[in-house]
Coordinates of C-alpha atoms in Angstrom, one line a residue:
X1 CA 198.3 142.1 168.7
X2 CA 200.9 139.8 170.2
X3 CA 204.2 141.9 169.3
X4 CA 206.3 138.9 170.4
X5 CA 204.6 136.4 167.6
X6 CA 204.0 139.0 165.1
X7 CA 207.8 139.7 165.1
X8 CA 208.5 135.6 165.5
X9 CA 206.7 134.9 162.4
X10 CA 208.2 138.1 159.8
X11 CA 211.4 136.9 161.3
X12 CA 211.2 133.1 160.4
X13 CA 209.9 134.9 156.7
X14 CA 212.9 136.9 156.4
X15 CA 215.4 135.6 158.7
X16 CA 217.9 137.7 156.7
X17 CA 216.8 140.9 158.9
X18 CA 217.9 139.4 162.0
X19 CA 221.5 139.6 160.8
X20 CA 224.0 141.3 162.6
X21 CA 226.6 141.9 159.6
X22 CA 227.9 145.6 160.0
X23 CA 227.5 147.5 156.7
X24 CA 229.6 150.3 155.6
X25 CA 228.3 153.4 156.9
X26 CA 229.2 155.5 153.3
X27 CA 227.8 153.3 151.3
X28 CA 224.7 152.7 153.6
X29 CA 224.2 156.2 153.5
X30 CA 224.7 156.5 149.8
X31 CA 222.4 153.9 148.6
X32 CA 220.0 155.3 151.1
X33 CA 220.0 158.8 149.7
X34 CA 219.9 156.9 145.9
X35 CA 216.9 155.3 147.0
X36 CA 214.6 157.9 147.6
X37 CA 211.5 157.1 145.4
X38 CA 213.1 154.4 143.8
X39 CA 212.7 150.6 143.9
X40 CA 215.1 148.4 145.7
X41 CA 216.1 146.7 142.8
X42 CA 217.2 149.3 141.0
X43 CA 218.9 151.2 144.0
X44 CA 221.1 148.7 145.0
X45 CA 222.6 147.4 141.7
X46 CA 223.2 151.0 140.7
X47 CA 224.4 152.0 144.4
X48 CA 227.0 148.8 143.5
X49 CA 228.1 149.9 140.3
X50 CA 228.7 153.4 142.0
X51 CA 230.9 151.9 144.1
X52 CA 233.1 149.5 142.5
X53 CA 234.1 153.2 140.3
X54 CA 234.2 155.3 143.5
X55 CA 234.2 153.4 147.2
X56 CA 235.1 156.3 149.6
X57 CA 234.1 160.3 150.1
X58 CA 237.3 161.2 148.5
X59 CA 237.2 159.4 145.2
X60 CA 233.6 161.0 144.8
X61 CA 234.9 164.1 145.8
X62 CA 237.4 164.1 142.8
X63 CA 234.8 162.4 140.5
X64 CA 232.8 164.5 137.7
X65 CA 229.5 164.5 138.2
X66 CA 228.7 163.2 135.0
X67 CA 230.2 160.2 135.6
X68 CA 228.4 159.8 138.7
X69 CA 225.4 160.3 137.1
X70 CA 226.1 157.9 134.4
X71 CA 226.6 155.0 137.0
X72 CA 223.5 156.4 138.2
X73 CA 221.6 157.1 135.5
X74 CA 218.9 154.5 136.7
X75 CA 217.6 155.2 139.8
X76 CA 215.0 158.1 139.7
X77 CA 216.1 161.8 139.9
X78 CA 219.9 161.0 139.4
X79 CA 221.1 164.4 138.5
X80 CA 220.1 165.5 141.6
X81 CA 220.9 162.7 143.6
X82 CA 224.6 162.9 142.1
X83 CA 224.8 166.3 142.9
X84 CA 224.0 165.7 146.5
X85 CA 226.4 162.8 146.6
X86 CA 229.1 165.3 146.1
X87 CA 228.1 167.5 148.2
X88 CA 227.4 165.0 150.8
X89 CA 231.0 163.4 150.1
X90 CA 232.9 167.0 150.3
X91 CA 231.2 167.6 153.9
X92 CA 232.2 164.4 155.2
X93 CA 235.3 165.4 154.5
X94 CA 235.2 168.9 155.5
X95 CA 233.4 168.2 159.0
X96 CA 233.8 164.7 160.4
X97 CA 237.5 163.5 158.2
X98 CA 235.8 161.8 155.8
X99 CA 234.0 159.2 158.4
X100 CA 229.5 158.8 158.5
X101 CA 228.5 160.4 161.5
X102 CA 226.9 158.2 163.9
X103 CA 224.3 160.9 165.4
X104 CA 220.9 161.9 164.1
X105 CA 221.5 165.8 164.7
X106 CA 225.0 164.9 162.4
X107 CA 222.9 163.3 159.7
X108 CA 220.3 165.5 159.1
X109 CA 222.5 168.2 158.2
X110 CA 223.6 166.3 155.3
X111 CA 221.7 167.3 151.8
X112 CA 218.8 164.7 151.0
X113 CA 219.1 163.0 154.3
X114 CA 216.0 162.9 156.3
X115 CA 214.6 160.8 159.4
X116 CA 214.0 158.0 157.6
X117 CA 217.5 157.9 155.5
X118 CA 219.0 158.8 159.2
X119 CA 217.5 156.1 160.6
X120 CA 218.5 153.7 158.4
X121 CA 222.3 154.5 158.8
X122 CA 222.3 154.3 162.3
X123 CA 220.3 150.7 162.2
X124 CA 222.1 149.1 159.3
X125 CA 225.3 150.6 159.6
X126 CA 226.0 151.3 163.6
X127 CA 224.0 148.3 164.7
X128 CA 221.9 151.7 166.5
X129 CA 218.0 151.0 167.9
X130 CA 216.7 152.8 165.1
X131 CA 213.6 153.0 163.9
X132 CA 213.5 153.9 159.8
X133 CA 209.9 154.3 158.8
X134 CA 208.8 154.7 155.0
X135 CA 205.7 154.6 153.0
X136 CA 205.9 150.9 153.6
X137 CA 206.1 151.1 157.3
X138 CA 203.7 154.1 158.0
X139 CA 200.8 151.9 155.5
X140 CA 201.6 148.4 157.0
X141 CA 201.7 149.5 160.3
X142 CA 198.1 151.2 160.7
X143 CA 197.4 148.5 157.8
X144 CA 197.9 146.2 161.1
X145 CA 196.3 148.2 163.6
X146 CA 199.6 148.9 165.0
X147 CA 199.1 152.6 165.0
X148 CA 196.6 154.8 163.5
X149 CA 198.7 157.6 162.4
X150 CA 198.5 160.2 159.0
X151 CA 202.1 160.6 158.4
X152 CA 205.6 158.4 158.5
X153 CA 207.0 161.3 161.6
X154 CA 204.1 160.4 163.6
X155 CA 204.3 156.6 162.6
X156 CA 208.0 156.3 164.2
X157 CA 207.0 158.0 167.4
X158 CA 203.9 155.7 168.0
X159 CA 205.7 152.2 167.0
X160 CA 208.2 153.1 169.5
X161 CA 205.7 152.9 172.2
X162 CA 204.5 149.9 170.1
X163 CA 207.7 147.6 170.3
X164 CA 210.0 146.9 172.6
X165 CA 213.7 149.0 171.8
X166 CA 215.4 145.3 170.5
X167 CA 212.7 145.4 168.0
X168 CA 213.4 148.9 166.6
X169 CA 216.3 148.2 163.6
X170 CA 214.6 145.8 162.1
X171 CA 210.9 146.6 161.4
X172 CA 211.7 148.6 158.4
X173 CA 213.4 145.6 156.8
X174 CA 210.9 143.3 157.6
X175 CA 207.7 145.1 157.0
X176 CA 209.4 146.5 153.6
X177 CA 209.6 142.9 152.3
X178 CA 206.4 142.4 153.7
X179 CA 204.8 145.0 151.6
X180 CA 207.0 144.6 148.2
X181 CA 205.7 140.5 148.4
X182 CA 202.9 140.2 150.4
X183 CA 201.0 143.0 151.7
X184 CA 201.3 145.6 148.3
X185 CA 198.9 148.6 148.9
X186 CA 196.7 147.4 146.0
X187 CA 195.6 143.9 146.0
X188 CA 197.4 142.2 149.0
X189 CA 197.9 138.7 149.2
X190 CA 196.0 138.0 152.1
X191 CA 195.1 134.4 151.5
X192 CA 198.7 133.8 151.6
X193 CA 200.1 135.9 154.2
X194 CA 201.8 134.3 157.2
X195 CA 199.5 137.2 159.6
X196 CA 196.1 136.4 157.9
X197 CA 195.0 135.1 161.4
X198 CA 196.2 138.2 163.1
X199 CA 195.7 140.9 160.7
X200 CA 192.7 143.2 161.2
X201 CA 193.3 144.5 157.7
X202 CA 192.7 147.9 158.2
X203 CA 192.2 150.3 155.5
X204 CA 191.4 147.5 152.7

C-alpha cells in the first residue's frame, strides 16, 4: 500500500488530526487515563467537567474523591479511575513539581498509564513522534494489511517500520475516527469508505 496516499486521503477526512495546537499535558494525560474502556464521547465531556472543578495536580490533590467521582461518575470504572487520578496528581507533585513528564520511562510509572495512554501524551501534548496504538489501531491496521500482528505492543513496533517517523502522532487519531465512522469491527462501511480501492479488507 502507498503510505503516502493512504495518509493523503484519512487526512483530507479528518484534517483536524493534522493540527499542531499544543494540549495541556495534565489534562491530556487525565482524560487519557479516564478513557480506558470508555467511549470518546463520554470521556471527554466528563474529562471537561472534571476540569472546570479541578484544572491542576494540586486542586485534585486536595479534592475528595467522591467528588471526583461524581464528576466522573460516567465514564466506565470511575471509582477506580478517581482513585488513580489522585494518586497520579500527588506523584506529580511529589516527583516532577507538579509538571507531566515528557519521557516514556517517566510515564509508565504512573498508576493506569500504559504504552498506549503514554503515547498519547507525548503525541498530543509534547508534539513527540509517538505512536499510541489501541484496539482501533491494532484491528485497522492488519484490517489493512498494514501489519499482521496478535497484539496492540507488537502492532506499534511493526507500524513503525510501516510509516515514516512524521507519520507516527497522528495515526491513532486518524485510524480511531476511521474505525468509530467507517471501518467498525462489525459491519464496516465499505461501500463508502474513502480506501475501498485500496483496502484488502482483511479479516472481514
Amino acid at each position: 500500500m502507498d503510505i503516502d496516499e493512504l495518509m493523503k486521503r484519512l487526512f483530507e477526512l479528518y484534517p483536524e488530526a493534522s493540527n499542531d495546537a499544543f494540549t495541556d499535558p495534565f489534562f491530556a494525560l487525565i482524560s487519557t487515563v479516564m478513557s480506558h474502556r470508555t467511549r470518546d464521547d463520554v470521556t471527554y465531556p466528563a474529562a471537561s467537567k472534571l476540569f472546570e472543578r479541578f484544572s491542576t495536580p494540586e486542586e485534585m490533590v486536595r479534592a475528595d474523591v467522591s467528588e471526583i467521582e461524581i464528576l466522573i461518575k460516567d465514564v466506565g470504572f470511575y471509582r477506580v479511575k478517581a482513585g488513580r487520578i489522585k494518586e497520579i496528581s500527588r506523584l506529580l507533585l511529589e516527583k516532577y513539581d507538579g509538571r507531566v513528564p515528557d519521557d516514556m520511562e517517566a510515564l509508565l510509572e504512573l498508576p493506569g498509564v500504559g504504552r498506549k495512554t503514554a503515547n498519547c501524551v507525548l503525541a498530543h501534548a509534547f508534539l513527540k513522534d509517538a505512536l499510541a496504538v489501541d484496539t482501533h489501531v491494532h484491528r485497522i491496521s492488519n484490517r489493512l494489511g498494514l501489519v499482521e500482528t496478535k497484539a496492540p505492543e507488537e502492532t506499534e513496533i511493526e507500524l513503525k517500520k510501516v510509516f515514516p517517523q512524521k507519520y507516527w502522532r497522528h495515526i491513532n487519531l486518524l485510524l480511531v475516527k476511521l474505525g468509530q465512522n467507517t471501518c467498525r469491527p462489525i459491519s464496516p462501511r465499505c461501500k463508502t469508505c474513502a480506501l475501498d480501492d485500496i483496502c484488502p479488507k482483511i479479516l472481514l
